[in-house]
CSV table of C-alpha atoms and ligand atoms in Angstrom, one decimal:
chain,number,residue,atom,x,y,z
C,29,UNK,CA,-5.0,9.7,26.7
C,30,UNK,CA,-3.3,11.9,23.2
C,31,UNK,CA,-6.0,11.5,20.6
C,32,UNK,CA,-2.6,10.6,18.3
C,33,UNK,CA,0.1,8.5,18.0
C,34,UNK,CA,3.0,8.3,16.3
C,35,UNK,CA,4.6,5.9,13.8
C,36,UNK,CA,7.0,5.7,11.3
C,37,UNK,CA,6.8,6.0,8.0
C,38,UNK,CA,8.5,6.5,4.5
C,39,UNK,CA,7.6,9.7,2.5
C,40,UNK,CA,8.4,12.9,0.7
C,41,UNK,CA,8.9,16.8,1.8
C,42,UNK,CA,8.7,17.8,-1.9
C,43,UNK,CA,7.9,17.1,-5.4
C,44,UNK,CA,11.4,16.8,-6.4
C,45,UNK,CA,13.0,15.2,-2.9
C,46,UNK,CA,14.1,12.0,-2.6
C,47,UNK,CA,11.2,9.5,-0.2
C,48,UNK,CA,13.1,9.1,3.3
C,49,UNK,CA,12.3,7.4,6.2
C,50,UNK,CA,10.0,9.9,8.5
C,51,UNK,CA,7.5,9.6,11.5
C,52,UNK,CA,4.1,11.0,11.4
C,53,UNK,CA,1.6,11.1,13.5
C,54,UNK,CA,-2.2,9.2,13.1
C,55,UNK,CA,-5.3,9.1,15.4
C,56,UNK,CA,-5.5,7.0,18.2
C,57,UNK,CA,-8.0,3.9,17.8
C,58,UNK,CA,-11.6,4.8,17.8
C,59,UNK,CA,-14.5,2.9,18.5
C,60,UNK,CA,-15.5,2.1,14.8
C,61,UNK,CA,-11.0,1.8,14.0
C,62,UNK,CA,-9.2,-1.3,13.4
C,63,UNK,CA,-5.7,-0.6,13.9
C,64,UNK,CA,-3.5,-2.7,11.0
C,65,UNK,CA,0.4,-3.3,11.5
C,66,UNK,CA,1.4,-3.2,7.9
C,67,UNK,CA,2.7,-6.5,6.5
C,68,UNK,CA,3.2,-5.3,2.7
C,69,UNK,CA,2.1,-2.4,0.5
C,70,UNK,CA,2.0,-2.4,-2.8
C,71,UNK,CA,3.6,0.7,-4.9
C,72,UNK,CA,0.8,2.1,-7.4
C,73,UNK,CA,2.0,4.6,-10.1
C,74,UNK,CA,-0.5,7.1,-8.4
C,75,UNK,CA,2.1,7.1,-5.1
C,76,UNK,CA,5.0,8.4,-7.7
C,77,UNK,CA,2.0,10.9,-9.2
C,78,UNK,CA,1.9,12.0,-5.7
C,79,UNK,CA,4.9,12.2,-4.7
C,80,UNK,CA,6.1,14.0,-7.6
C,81,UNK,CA,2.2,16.2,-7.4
C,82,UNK,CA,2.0,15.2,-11.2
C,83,UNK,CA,-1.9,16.1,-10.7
C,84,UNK,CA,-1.3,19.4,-8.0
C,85,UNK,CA,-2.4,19.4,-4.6
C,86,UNK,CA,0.1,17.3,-2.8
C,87,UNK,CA,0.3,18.8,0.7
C,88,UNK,CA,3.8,17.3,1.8
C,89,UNK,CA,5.2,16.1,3.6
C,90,UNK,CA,3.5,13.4,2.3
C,91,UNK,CA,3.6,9.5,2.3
C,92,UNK,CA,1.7,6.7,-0.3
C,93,UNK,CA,0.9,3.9,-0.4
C,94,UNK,CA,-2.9,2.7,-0.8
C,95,UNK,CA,-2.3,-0.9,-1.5
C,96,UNK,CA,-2.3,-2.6,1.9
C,97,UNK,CA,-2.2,-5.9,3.5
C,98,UNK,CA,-1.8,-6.6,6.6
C,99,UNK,CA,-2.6,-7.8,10.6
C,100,UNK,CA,-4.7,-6.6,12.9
C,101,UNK,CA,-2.9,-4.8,16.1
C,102,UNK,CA,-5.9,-3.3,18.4
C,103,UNK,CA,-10.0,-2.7,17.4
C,104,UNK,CA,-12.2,-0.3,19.2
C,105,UNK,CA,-15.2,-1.2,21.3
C,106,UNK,CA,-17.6,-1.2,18.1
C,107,UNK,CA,-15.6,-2.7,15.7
C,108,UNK,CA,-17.5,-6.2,15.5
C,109,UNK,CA,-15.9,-7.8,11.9
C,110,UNK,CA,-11.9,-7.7,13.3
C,111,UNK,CA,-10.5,-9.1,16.1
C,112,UNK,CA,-6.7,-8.4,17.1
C,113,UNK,CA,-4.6,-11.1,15.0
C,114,UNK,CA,-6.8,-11.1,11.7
C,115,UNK,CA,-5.4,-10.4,8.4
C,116,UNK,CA,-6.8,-7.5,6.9
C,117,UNK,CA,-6.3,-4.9,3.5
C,118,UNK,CA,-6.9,-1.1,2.9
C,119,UNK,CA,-7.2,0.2,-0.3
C,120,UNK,CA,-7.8,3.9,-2.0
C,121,UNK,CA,-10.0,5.4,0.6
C,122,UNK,CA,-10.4,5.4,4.3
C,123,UNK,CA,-13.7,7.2,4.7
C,124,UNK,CA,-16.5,8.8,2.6
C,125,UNK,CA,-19.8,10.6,4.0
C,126,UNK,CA,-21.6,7.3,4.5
C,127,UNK,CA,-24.9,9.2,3.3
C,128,UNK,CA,-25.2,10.5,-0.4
C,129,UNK,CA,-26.7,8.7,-2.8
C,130,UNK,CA,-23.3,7.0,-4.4
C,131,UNK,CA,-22.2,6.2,-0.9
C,132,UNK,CA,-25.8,4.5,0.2
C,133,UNK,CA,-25.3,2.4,-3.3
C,134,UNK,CA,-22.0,1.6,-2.5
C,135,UNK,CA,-20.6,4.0,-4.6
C,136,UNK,CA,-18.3,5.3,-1.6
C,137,UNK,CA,-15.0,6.5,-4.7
C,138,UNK,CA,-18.0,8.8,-6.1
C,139,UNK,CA,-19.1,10.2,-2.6
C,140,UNK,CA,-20.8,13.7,-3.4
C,141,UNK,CA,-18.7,15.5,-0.6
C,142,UNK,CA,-15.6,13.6,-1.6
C,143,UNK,CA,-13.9,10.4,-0.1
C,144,UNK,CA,-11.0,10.4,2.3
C,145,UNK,CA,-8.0,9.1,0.3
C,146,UNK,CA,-5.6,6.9,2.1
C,147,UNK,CA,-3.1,9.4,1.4
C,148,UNK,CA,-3.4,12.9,0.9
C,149,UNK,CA,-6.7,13.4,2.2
C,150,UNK,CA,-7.9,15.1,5.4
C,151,UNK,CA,-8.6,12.5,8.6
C,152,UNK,CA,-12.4,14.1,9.4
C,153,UNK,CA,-11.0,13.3,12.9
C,154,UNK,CA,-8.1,14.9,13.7
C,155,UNK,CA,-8.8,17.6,10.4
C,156,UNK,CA,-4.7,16.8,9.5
C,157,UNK,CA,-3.3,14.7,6.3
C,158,UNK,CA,-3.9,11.2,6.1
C,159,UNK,CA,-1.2,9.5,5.2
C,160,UNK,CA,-0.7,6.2,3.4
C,161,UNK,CA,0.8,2.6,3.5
C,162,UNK,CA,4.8,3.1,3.2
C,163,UNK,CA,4.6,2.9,6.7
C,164,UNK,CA,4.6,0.5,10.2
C,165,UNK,CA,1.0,1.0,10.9
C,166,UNK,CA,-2.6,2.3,9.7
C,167,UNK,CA,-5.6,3.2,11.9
C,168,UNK,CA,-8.8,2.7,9.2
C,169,UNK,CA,-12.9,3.3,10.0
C,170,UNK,CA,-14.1,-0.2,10.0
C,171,UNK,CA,-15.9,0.0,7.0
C,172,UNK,CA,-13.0,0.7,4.6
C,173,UNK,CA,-11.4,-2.6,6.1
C,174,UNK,CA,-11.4,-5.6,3.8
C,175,UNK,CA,-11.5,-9.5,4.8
C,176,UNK,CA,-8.2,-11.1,3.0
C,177,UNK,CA,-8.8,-14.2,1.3
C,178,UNK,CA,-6.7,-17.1,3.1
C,179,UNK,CA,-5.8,-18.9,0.2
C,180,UNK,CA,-3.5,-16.5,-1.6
C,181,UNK,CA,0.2,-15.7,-1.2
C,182,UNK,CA,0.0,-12.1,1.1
C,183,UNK,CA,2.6,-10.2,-0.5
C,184,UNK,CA,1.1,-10.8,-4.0
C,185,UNK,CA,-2.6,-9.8,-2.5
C,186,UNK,CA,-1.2,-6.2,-2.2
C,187,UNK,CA,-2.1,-4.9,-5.5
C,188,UNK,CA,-5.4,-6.0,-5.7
C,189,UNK,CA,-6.7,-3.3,-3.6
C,190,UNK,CA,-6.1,-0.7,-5.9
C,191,UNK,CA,-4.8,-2.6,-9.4
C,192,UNK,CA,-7.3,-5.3,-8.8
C,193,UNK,CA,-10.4,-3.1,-8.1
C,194,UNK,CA,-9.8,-0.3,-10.3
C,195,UNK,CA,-9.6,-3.2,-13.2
C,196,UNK,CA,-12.4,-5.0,-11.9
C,197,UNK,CA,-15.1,-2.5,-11.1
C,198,UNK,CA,-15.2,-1.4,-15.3
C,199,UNK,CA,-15.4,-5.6,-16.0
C,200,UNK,CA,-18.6,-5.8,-13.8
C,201,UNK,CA,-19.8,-2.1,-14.8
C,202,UNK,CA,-19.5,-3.0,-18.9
C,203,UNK,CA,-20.9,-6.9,-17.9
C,204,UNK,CA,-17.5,-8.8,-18.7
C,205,UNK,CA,-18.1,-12.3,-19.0
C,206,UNK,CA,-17.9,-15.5,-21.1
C,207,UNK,CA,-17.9,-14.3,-24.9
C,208,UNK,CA,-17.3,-10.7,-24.3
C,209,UNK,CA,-14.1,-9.4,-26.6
C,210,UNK,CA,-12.2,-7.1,-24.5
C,211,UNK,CA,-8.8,-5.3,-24.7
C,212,UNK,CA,-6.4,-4.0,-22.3
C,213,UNK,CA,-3.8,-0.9,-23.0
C,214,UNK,CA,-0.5,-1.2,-20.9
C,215,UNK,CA,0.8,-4.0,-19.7
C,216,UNK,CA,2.1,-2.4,-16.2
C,217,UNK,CA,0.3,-3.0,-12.5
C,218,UNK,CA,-3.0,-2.5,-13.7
C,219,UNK,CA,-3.0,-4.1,-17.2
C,220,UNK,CA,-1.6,-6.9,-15.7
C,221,UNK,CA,-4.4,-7.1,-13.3
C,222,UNK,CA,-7.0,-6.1,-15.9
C,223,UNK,CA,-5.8,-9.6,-18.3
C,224,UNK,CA,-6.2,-12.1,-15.8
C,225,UNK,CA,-9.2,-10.5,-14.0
C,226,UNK,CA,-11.0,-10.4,-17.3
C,227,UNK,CA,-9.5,-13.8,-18.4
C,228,UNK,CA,-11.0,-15.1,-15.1
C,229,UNK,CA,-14.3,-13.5,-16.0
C,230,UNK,CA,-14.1,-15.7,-18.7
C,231,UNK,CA,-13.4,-13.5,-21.9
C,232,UNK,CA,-11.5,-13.1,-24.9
C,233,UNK,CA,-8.0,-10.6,-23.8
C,234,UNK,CA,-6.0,-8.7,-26.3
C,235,UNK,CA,-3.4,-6.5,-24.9
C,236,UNK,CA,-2.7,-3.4,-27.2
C,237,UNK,CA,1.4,-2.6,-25.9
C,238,UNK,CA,4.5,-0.5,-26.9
C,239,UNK,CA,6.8,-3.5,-25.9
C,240,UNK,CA,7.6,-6.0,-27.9
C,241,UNK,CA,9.4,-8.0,-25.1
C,242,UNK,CA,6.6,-8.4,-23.3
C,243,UNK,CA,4.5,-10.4,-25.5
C,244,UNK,CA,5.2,-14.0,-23.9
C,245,UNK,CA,4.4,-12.5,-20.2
C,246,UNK,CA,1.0,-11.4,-21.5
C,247,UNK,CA,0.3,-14.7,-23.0
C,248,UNK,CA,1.2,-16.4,-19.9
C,249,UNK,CA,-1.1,-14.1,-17.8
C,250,UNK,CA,-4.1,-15.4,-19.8
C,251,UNK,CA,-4.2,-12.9,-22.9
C,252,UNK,CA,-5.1,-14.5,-26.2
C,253,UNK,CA,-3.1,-12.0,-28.3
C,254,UNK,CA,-1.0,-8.8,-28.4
C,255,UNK,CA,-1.2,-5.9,-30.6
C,256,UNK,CA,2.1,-3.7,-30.6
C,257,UNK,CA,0.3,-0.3,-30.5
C,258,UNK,CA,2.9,1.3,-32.8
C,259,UNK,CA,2.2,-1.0,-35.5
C,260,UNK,CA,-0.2,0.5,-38.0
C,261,UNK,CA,-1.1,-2.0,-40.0
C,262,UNK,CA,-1.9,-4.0,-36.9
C,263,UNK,CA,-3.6,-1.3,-35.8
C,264,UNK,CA,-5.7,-0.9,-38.9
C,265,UNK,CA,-6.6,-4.9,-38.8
C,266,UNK,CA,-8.0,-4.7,-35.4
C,267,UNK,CA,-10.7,-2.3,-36.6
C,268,UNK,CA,-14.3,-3.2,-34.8
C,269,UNK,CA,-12.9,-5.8,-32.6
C,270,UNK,CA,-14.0,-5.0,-28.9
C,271,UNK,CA,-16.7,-4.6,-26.7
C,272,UNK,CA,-14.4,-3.0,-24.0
C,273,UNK,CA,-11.0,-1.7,-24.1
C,274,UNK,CA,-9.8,-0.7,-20.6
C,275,UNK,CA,-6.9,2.0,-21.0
C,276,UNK,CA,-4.0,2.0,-18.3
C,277,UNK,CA,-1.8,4.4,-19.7
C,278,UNK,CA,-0.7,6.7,-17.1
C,279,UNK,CA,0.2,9.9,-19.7
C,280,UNK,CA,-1.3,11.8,-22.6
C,281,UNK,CA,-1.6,9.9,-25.8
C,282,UNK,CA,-3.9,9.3,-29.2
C,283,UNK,CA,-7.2,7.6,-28.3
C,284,UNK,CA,-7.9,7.8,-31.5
C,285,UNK,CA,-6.5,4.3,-33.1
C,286,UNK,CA,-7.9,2.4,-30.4
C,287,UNK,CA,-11.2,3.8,-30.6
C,288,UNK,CA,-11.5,2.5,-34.5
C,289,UNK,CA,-10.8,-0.8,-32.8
C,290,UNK,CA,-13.8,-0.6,-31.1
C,291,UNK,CA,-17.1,-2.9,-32.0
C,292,UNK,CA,-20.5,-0.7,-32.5
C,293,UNK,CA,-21.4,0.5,-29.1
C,294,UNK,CA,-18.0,-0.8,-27.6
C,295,UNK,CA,-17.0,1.9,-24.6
C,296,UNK,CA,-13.1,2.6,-24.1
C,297,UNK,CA,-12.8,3.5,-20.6
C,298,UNK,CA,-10.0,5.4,-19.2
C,299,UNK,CA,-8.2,4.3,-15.7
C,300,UNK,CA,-5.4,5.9,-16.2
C,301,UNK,CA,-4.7,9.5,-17.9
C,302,UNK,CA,-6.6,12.0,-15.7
C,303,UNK,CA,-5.7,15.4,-17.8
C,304,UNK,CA,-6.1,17.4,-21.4
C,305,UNK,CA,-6.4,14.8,-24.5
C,306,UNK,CA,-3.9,15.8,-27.0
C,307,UNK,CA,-4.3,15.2,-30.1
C,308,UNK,CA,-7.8,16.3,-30.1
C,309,UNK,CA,-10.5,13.3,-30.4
C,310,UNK,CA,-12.2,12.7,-33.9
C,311,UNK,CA,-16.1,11.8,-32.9
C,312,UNK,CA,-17.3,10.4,-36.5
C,313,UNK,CA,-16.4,7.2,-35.4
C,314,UNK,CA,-18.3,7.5,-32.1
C,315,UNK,CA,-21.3,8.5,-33.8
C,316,UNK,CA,-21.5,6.1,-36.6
C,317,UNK,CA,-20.3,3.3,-34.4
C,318,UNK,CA,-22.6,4.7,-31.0
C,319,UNK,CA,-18.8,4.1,-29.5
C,320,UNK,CA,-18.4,5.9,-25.8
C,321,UNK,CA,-15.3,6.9,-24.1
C,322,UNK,CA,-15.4,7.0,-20.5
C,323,UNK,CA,-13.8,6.7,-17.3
C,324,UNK,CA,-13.7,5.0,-14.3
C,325,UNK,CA,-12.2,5.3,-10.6
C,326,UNK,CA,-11.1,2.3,-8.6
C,327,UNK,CA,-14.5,1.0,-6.9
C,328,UNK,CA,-16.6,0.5,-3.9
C,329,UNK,CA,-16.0,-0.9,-0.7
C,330,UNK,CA,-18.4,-3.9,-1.3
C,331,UNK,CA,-17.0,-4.8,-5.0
C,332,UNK,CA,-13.2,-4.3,-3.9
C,333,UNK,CA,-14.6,-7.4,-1.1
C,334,UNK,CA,-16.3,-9.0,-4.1
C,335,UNK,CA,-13.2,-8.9,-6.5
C,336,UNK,CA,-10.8,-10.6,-3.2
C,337,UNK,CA,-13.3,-13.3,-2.6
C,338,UNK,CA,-13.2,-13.9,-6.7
C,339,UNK,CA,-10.0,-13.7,-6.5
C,340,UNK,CA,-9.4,-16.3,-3.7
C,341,UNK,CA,-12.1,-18.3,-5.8
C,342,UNK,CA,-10.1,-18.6,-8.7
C,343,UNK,CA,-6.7,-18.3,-7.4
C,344,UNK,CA,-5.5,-14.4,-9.1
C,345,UNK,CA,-3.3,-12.4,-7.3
C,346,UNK,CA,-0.3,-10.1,-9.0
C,347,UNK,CA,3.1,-10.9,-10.5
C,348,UNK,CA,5.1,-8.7,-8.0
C,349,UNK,CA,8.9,-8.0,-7.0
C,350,UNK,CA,9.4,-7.5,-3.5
C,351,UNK,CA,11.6,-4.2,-2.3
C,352,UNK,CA,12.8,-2.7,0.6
C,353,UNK,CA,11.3,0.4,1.8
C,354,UNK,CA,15.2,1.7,1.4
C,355,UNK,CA,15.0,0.7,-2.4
C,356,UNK,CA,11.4,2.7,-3.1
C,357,UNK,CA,13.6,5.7,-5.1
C,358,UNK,CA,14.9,3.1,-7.8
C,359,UNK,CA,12.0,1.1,-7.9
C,360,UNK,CA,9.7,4.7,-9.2
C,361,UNK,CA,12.3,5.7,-11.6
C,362,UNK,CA,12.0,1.7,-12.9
C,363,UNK,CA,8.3,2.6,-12.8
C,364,UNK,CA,8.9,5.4,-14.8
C,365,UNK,CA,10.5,3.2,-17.7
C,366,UNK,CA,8.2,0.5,-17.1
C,367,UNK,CA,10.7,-1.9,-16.2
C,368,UNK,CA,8.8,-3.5,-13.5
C,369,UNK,CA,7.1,-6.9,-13.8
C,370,UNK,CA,4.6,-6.3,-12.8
C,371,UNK,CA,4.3,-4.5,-9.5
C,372,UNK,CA,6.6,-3.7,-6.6
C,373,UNK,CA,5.5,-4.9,-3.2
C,374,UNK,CA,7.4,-3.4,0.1
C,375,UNK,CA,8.1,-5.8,2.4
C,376,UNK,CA,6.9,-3.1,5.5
C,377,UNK,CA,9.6,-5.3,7.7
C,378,UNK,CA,12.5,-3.4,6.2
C,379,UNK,CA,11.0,-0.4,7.6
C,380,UNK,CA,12.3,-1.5,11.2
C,381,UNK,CA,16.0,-1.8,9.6
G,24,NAP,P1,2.4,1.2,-14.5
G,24,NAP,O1,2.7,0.0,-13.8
G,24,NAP,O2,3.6,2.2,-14.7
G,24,NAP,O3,1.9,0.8,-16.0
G,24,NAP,C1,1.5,1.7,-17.0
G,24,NAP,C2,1.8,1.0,-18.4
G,24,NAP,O4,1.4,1.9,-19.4
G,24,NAP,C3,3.2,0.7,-18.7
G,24,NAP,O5,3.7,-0.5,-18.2
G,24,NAP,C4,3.3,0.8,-20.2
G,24,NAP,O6,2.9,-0.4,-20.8
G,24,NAP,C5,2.2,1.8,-20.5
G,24,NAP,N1,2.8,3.2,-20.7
G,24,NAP,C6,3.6,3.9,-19.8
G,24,NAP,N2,3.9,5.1,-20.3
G,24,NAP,C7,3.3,5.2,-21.5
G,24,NAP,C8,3.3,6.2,-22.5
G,24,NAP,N3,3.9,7.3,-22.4
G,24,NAP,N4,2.6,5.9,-23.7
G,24,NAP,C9,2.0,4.7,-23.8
G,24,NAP,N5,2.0,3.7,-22.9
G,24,NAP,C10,2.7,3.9,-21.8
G,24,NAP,O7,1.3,2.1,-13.9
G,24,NAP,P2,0.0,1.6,-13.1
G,24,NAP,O8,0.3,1.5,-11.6
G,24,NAP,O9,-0.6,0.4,-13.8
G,24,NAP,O10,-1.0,2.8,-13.2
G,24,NAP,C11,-1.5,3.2,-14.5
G,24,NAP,C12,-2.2,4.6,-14.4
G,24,NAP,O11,-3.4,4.3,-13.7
G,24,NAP,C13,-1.5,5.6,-13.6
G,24,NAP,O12,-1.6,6.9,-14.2
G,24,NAP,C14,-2.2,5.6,-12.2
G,24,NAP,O13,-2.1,6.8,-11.5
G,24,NAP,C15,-3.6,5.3,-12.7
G,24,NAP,N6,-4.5,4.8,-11.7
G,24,NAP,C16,-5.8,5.1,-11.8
G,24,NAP,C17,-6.7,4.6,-10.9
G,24,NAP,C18,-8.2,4.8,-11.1
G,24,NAP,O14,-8.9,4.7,-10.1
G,24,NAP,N7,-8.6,5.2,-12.2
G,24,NAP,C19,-6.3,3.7,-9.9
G,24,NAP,C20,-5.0,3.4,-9.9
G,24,NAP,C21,-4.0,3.9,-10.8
G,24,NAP,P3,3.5,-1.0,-22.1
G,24,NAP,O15,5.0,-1.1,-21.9
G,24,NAP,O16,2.8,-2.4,-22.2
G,24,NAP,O17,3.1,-0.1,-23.3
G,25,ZN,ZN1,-3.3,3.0,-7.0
């Protein structure tokens, strides 16, 4: 039997090429593989990063997608927590060493030698690109394989394995809970995650956005108020306000407002901007307020299962709009304007059109 099969997909042969219906070729089922026909896939504003190699290193052709629900088709002879028929998800990664430190602490997205990503990463196995969810099926190492909760709306469930987790893991990091006073920065796929995760948790949610318009949605995702980020005086009247401010813009911009809105050892933690700070940072108000800037990377195999079982708990899933695979090239220049409320979902069935 060919250690490989092939399936089809949706991706890119270049940074500035149009995503187009493509097949590829995975590994066969191994013993510790559960084989997934994907059901729906969310679309992150890392698959347009990658597509477009906004952060280098795209090897192309290459095809995203990292935010994955869907049913089990076949499970090798190890495999004992899927059986053929089961729903299951796939997020970021697909593998890590299993054995550093971060890994044995279930710290698998800050594996020492480096996770597999779900796309654009190497398959240890067949030592090719992995490649990611816009696609029919997936063939995932048991571990990376998450239980779906059976209460929530599948479609919707997409986004919470990589806009769910990456909010969630700095809300259990920074102790998020009942009378913590957080704030959220972008009101896209992620802040929109990050409102009602933290509202769930039990805080107090301020969104700090750009866009006026969207002041009602973030009410009625559970945020107490908004601050319109280009407002100065607004600005100026939040000073000392939160513990936490998660931060989900994806380009270069000025910490430096937010971080006067900051309480006395209040961390802003970036999810989004991985690059160069421009303009440069002013740290008096860090060290006279012990304020902290960090930054965080989506989370660990056994708090992504933790945030879908709170998730099922509490009823939270994402506000999505659900495309064709044919309509992914309109939906990431919508991205690009952020005129998407609040996350595209591919419906994978169009993929057989
Ligand atoms: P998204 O849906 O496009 O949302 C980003 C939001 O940021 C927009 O809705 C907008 O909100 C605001 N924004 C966009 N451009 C801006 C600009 N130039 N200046 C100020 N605000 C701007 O994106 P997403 O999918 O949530 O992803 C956000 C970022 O997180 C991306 O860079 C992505 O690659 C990254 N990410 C990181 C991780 C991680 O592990 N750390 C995981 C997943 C994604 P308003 O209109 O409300 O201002
Ligand atoms: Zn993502």
């Amino acid at each position: 039997m060919s250690n490989t099969q092939q399936t089809k997909a949706f991706g890119t042969e270049a940074a500035d090429a149009a995503l187009q219906a493509m097949n590829i070729t995975r590994r066969e089922v191994l013993s510790d593989d559960v084989e997934i026909e994907i059901l729906y896939c969310g679309v992150c504003h890392s698959d347009l990063h990658t597509a477009r190699n906004d952060w280098g290193g795209t090897v192309y052709p290459a095809v995203p997608g990292h935010e994955i629900v869907g049913r089990v088709s076949r499970v090798g002879s190890a495999v004992s927590r899927f059986k053929a028929g089961d729903l299951a998800a796939v997020g970021c990664m697909v593998d890590s060493c299993g054995e550093c430190g971060n890994c044995k602490k279930d710290l698998e997205q800050y594996c020492t030698k480096g996770f597999t990503g779900t796309y654009n990463g190497v398959d240890k196995h067949l030592g090719a690109r992995t490649y990611g969810g816009y696609s029919e099926k997936v063939v995932v190492k048991e571990h990376f394989v998450l239980k779906v909760p059976a209460s929530l709306d599948l479609a919707a469930t997409a986004p919470l394995l990589c806009a769910g987790i990456t909010t969630w893991s700095p809300l259990r990091h920074w102790k998020v809970g009942k009378g913590s006073t957080i704030a959220v920065v972008g009101l896209g796929g992620l802040g929109h995650m990050a409102i009602k995760l933290a509202r769930g948790l039990g805080a107090h949610v301020t969104l700090f956005s750009r866009t006026p318009d969207k002041k009602q949605d973030a009410l009625d995702l559970g945020a107490d108020d908004i601050i319109i980020s280009t407002d100065d005086a607004a600005m100026e009247a939040a000073a000392g306000r939160f513990d936490l401010i998660i931060d989900t813009v994806p380009y270069v911009h000025d910490l430096n407002p937010y971080i006067r809105t900051l309480s006395a050892s209040g961390t802003l933690v970036l999810v989004g901007f991985l690059g160069k700070l421009e303009p440069m940072l002013n740290t008096a108000p860090m060290v006279i307020g012990r304020k902290a800037i960090s930054g965080s990377l989506i989370g660990g195999i056994a708090e992504t299962q933790e945030m879908l079982d709170f998730c099922g708990e509490h009823n939270i899933s994402s506000e999505i709009e659900l495309i064709n695979i044919q309509d992914i090239n309109e939906a990431y220049e919508r991205m690009l304007k952020s005129d998407v409320r609040y996350r595209f979902v591919i419906d994978m069935a169009s993929l057989k059109q």
